[in-house]
PDB file of N, CA and C in Angstrom:
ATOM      1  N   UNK A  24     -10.214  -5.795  10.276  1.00  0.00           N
ATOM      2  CA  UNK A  24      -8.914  -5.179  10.431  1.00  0.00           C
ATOM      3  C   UNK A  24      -8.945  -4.289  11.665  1.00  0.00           C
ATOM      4  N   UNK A  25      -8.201  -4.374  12.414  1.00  0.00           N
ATOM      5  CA  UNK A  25      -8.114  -3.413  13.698  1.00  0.00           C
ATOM      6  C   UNK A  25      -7.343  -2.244  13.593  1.00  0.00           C
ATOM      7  N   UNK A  26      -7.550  -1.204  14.041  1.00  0.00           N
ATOM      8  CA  UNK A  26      -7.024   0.040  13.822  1.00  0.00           C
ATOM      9  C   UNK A  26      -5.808  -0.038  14.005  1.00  0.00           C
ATOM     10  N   UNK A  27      -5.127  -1.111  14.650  1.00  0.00           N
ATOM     11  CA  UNK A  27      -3.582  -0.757  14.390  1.00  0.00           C
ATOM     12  C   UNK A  27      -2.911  -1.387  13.271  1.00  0.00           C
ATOM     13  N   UNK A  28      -3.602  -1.847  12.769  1.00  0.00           N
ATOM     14  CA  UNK A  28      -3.106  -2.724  11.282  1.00  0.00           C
ATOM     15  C   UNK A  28      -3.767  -1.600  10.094  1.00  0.00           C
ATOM     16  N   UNK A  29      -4.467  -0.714  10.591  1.00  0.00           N
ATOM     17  CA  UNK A  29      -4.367   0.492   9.288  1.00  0.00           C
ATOM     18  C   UNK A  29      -3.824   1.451   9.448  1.00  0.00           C
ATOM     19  N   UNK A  30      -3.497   1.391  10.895  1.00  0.00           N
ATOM     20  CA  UNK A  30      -2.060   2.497  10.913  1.00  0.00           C
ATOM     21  C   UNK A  30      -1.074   2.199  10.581  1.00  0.00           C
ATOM     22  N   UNK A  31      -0.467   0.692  10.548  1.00  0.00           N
ATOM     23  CA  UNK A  31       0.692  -0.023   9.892  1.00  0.00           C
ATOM     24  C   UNK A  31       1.160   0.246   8.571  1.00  0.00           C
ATOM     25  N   UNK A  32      -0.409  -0.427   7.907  1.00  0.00           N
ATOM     26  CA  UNK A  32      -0.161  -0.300   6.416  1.00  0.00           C
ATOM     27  C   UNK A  32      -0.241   1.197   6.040  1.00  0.00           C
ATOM     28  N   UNK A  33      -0.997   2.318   6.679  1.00  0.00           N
ATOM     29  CA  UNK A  33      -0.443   3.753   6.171  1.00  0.00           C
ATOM     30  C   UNK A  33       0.617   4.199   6.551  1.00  0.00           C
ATOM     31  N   UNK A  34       1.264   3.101   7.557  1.00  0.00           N
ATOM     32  CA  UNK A  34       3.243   3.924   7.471  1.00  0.00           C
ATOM     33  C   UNK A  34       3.666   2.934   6.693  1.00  0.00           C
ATOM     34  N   UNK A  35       4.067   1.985   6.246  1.00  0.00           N
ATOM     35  CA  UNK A  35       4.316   1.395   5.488  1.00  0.00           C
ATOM     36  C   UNK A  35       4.181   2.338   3.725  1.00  0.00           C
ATOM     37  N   UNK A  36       2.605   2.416   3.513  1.00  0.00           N
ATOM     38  CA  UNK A  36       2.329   2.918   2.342  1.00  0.00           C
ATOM     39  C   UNK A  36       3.184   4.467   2.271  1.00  0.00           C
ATOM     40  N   UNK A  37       2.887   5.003   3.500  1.00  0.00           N
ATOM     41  CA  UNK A  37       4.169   6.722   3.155  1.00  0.00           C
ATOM     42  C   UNK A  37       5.451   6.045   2.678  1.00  0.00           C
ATOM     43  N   UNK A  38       6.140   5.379   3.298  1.00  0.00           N
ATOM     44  CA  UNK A  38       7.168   5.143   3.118  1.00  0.00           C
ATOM     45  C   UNK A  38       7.494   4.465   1.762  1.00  0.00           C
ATOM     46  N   UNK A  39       6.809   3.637   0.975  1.00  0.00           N
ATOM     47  CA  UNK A  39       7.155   2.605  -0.122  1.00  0.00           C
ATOM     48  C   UNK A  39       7.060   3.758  -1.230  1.00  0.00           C
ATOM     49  N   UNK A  40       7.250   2.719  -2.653  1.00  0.00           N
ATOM     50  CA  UNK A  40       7.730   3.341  -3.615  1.00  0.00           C
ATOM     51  C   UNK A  40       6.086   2.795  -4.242  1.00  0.00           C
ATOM     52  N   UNK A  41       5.513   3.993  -4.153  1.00  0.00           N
ATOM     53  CA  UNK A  41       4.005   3.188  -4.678  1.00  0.00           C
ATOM     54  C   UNK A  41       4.204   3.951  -5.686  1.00  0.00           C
ATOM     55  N   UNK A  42       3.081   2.214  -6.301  1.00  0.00           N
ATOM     56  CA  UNK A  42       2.719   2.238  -7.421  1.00  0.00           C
ATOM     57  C   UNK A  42       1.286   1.470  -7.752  1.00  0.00           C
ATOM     58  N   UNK A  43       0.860   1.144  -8.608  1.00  0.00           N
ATOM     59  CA  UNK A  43      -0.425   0.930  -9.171  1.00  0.00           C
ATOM     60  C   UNK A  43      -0.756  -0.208  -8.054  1.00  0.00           C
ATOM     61  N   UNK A  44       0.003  -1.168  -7.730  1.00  0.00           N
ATOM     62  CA  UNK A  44       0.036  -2.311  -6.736  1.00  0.00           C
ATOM     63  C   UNK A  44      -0.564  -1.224  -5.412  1.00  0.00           C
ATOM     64  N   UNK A  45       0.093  -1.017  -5.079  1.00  0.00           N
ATOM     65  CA  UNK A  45      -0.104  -0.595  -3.643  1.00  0.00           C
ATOM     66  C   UNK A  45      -1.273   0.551  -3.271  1.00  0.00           C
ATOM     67  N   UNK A  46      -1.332   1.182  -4.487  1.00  0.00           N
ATOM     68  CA  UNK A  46      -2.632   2.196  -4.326  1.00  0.00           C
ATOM     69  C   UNK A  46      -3.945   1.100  -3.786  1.00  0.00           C
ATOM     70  N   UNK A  47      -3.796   0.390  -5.101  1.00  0.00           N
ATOM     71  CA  UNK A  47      -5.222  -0.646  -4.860  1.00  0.00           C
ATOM     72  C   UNK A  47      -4.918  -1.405  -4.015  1.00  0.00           C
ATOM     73  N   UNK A  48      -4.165  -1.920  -3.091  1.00  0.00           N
ATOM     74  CA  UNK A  48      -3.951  -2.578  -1.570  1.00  0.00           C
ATOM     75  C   UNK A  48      -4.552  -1.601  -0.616  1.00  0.00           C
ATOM     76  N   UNK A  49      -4.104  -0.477  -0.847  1.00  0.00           N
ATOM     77  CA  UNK A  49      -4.571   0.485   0.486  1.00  0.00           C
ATOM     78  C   UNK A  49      -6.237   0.612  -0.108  1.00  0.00           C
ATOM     79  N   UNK A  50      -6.402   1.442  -0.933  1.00  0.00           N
ATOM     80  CA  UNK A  50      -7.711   1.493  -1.798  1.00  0.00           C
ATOM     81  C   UNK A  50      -8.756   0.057  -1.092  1.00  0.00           C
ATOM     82  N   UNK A  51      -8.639  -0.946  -1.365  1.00  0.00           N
ATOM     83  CA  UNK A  51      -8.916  -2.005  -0.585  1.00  0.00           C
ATOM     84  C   UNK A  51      -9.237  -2.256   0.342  1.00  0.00           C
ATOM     85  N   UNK A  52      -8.141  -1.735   1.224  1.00  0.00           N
ATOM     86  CA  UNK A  52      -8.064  -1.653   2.730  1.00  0.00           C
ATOM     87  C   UNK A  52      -9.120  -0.930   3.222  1.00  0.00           C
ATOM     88  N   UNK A  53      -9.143   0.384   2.154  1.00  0.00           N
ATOM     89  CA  UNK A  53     -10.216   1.417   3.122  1.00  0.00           C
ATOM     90  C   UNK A  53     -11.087   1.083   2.461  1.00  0.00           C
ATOM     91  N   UNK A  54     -12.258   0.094   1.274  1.00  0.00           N
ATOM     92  CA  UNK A  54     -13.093  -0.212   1.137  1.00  0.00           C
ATOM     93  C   UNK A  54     -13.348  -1.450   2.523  1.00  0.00           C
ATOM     94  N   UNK A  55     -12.724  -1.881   2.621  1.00  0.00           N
ATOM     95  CA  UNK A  55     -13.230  -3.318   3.767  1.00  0.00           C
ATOM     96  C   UNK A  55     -13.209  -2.927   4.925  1.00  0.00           C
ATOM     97  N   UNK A  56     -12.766  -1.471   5.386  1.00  0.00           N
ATOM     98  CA  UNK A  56     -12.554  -1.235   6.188  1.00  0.00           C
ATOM     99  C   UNK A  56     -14.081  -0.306   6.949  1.00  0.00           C
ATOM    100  N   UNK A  57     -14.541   0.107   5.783  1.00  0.00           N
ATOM    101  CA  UNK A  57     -15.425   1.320   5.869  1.00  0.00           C
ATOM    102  C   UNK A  57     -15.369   2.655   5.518  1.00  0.00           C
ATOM    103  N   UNK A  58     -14.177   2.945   5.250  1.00  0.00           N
ATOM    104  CA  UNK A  58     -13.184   4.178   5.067  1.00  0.00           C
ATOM    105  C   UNK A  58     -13.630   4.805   3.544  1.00  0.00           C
ATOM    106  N   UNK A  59     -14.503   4.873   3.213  1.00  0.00           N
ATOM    107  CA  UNK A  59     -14.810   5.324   1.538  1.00  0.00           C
ATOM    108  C   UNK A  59     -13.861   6.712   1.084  1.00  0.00           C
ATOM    109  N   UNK A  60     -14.157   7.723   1.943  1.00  0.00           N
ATOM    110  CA  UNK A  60     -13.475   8.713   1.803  1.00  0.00           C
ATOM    111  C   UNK A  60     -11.836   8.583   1.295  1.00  0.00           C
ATOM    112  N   UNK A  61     -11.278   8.045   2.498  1.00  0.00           N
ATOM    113  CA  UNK A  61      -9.624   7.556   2.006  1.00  0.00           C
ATOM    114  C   UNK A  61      -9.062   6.946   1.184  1.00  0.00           C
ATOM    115  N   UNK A  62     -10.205   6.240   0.440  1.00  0.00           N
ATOM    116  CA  UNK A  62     -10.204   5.344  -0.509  1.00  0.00           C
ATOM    117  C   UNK A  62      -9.992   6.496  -1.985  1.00  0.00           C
ATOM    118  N   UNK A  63     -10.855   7.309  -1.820  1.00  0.00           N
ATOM    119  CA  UNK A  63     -10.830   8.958  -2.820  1.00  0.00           C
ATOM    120  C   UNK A  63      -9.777   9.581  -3.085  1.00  0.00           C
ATOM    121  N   UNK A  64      -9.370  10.126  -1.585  1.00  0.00           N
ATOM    122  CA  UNK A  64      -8.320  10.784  -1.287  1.00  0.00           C
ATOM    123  C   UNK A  64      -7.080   9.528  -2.385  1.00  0.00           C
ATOM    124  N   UNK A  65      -7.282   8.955  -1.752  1.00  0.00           N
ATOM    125  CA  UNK A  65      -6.022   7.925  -2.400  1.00  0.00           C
ATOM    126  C   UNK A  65      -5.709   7.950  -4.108  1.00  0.00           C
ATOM    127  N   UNK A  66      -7.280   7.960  -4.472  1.00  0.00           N
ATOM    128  CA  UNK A  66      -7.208   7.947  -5.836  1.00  0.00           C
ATOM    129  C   UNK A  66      -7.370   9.220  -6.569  1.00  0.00           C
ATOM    130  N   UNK A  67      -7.599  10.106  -5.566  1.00  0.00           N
ATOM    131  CA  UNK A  67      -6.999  11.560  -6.558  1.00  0.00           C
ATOM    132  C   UNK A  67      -5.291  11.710  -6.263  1.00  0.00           C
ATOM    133  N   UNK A  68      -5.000  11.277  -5.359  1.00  0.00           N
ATOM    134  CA  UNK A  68      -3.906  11.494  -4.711  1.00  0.00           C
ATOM    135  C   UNK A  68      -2.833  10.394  -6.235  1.00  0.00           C
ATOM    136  N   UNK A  69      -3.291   9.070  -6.637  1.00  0.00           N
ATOM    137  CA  UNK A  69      -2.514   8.696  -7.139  1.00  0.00           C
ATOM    138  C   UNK A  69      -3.091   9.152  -9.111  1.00  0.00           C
ATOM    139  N   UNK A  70      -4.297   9.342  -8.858  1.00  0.00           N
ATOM    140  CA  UNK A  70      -3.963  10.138 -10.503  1.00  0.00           C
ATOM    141  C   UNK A  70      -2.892  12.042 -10.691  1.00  0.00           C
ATOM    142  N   UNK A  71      -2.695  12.454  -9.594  1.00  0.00           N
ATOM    143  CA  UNK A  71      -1.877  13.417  -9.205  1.00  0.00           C
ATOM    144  C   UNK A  71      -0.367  12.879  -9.223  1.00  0.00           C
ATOM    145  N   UNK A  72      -0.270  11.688  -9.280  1.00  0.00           N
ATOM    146  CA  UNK A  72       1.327  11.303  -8.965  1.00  0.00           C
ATOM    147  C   UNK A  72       1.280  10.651 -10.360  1.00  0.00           C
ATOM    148  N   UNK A  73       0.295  10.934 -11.295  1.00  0.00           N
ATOM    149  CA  UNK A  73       0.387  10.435 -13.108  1.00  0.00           C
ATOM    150  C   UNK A  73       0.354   8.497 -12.846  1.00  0.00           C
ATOM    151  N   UNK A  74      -0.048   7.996 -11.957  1.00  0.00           N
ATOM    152  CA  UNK A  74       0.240   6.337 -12.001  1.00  0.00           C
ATOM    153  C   UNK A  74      -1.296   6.136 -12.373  1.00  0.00           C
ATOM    154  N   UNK A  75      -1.189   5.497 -13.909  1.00  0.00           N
ATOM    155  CA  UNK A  75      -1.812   4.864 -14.473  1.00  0.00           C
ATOM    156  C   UNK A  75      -2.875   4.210 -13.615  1.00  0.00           C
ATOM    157  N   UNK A  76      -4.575   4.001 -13.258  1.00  0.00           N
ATOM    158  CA  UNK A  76      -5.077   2.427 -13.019  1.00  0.00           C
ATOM    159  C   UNK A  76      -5.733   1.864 -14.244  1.00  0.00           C
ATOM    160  N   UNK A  77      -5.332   0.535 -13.376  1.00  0.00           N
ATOM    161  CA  UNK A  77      -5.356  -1.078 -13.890  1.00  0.00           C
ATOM    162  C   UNK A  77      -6.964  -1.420 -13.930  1.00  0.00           C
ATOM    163  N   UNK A  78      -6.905  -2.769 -14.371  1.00  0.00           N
ATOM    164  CA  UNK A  78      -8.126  -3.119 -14.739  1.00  0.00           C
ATOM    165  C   UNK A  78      -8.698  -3.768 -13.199  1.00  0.00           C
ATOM    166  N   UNK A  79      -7.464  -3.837 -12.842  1.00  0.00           N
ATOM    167  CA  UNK A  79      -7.606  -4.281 -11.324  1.00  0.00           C
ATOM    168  C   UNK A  79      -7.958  -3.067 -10.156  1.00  0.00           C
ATOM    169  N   UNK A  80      -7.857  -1.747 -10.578  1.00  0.00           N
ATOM    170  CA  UNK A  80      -7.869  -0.825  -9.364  1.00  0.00           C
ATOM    171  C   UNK A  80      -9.117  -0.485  -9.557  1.00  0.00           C
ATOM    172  N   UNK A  81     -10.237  -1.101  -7.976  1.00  0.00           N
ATOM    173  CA  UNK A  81     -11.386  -0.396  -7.920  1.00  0.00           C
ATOM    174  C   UNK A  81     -11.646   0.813  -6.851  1.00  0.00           C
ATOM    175  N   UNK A  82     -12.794   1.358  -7.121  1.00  0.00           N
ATOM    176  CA  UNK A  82     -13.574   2.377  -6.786  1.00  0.00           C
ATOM    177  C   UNK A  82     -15.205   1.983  -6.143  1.00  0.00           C
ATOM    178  N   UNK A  83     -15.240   1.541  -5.717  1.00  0.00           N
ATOM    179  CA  UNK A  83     -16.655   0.581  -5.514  1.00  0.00           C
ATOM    180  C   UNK A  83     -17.844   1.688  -5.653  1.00  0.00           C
ATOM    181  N   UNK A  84     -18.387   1.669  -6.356  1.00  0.00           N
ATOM    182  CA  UNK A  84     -19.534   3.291  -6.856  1.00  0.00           C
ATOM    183  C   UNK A  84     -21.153   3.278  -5.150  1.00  0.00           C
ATOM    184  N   UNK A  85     -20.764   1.863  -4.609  1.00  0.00           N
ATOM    185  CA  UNK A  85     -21.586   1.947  -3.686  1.00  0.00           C
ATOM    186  C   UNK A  85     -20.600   2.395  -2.022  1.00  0.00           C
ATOM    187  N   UNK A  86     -19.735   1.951  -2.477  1.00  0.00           N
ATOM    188  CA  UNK A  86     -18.937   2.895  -1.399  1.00  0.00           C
ATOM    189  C   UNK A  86     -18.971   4.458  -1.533  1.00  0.00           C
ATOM    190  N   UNK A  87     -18.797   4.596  -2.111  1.00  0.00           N
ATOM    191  CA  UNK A  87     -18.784   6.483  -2.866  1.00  0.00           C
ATOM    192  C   UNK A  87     -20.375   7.718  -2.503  1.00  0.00           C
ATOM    193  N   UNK A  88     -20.970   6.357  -3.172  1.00  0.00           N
ATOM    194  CA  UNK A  88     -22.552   6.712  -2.450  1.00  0.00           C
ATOM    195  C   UNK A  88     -22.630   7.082  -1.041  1.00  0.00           C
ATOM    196  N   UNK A  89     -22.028   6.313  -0.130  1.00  0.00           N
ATOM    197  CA  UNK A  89     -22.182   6.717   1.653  1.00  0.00           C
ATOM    198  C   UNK A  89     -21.396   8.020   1.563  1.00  0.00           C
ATOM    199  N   UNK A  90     -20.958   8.690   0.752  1.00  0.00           N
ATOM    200  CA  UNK A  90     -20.283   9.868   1.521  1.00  0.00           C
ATOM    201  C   UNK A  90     -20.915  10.687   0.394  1.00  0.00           C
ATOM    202  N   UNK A  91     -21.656  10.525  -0.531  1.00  0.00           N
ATOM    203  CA  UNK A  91     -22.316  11.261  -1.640  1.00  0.00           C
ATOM    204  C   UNK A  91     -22.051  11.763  -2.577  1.00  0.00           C
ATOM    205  N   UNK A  92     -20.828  10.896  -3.041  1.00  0.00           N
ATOM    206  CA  UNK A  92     -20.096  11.346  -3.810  1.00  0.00           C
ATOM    207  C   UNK A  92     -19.840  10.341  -5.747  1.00  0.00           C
ATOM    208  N   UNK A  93     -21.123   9.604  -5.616  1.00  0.00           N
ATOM    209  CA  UNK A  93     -21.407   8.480  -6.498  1.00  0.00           C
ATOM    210  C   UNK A  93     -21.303   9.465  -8.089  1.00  0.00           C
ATOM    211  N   UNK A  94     -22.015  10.999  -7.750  1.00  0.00           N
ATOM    212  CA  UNK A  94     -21.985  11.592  -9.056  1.00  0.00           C
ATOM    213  C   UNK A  94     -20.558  11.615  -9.944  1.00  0.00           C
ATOM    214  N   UNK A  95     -19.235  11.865  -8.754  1.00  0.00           N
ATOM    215  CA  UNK A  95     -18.238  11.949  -9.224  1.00  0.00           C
ATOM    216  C   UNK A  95     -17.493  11.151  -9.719  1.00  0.00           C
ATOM    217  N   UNK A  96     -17.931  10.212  -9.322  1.00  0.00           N
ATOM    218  CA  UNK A  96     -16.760   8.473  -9.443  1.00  0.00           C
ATOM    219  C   UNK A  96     -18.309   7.580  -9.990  1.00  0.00           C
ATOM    220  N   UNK A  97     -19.127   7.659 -11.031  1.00  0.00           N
ATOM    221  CA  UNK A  97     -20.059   6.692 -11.022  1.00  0.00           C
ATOM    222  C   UNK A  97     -19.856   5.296 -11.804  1.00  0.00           C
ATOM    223  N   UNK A  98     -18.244   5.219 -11.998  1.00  0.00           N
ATOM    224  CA  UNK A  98     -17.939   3.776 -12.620  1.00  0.00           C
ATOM    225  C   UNK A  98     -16.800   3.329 -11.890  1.00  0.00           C
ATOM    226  N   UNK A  99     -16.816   2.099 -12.023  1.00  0.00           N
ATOM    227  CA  UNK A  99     -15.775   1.435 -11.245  1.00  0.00           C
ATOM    228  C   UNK A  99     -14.476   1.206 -11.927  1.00  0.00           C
ATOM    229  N   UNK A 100     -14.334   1.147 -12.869  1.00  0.00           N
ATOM    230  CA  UNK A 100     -13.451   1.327 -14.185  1.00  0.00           C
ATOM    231  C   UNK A 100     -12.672   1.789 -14.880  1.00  0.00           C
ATOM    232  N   UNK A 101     -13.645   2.967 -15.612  1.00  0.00           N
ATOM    233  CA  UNK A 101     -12.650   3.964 -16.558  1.00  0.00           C
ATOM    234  C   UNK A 101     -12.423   5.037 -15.614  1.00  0.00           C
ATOM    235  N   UNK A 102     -10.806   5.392 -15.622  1.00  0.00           N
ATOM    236  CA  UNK A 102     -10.249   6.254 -14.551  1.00  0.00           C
ATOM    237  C   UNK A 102      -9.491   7.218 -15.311  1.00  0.00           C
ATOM    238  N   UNK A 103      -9.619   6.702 -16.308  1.00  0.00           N
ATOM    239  CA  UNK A 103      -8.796   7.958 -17.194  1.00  0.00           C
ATOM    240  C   UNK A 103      -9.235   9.486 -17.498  1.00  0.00           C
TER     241      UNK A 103
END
């Protein structure tokens, strides 16, 4: 992905009506991307906006690890 296609999809993502879909698109994005951190941000950011995740929204626990943060997030899963 080239940096102007993740600046796209983060104006895009301000702008939409997100929801469980689109967290884990961006979430995604910044796992394939390298981005672990934003991937965090995203998902405190969307348990703060009360939107439920799916069985589908990951957390990759080895992504989390590069920024040292595996203690906090150590499942990929239960988010509740």
């Amino acid at each position: 992905t080239k940096c102007g296609d993740t600046e796209m999809a983060e104006a895009w993502f301000s702008q939409s009506n997100r929801n469980v879909i689109s967290y884990g698109s961006m979430m995604k994005m910044y796992n394939l991307t390298d981005q672990p951190q934003k991937t965090l941000v995203l998902f405190e950011q969307m348990k703060r906006e009360k939107i439920e995740a799916s069985h589908v929204t990951f957390i990759f626990p080895g992504e989390t690890s590069k920024i040292g943060t595996r203690r906090s997030y150590p499942h990929s899963a239960d988010f509740r």
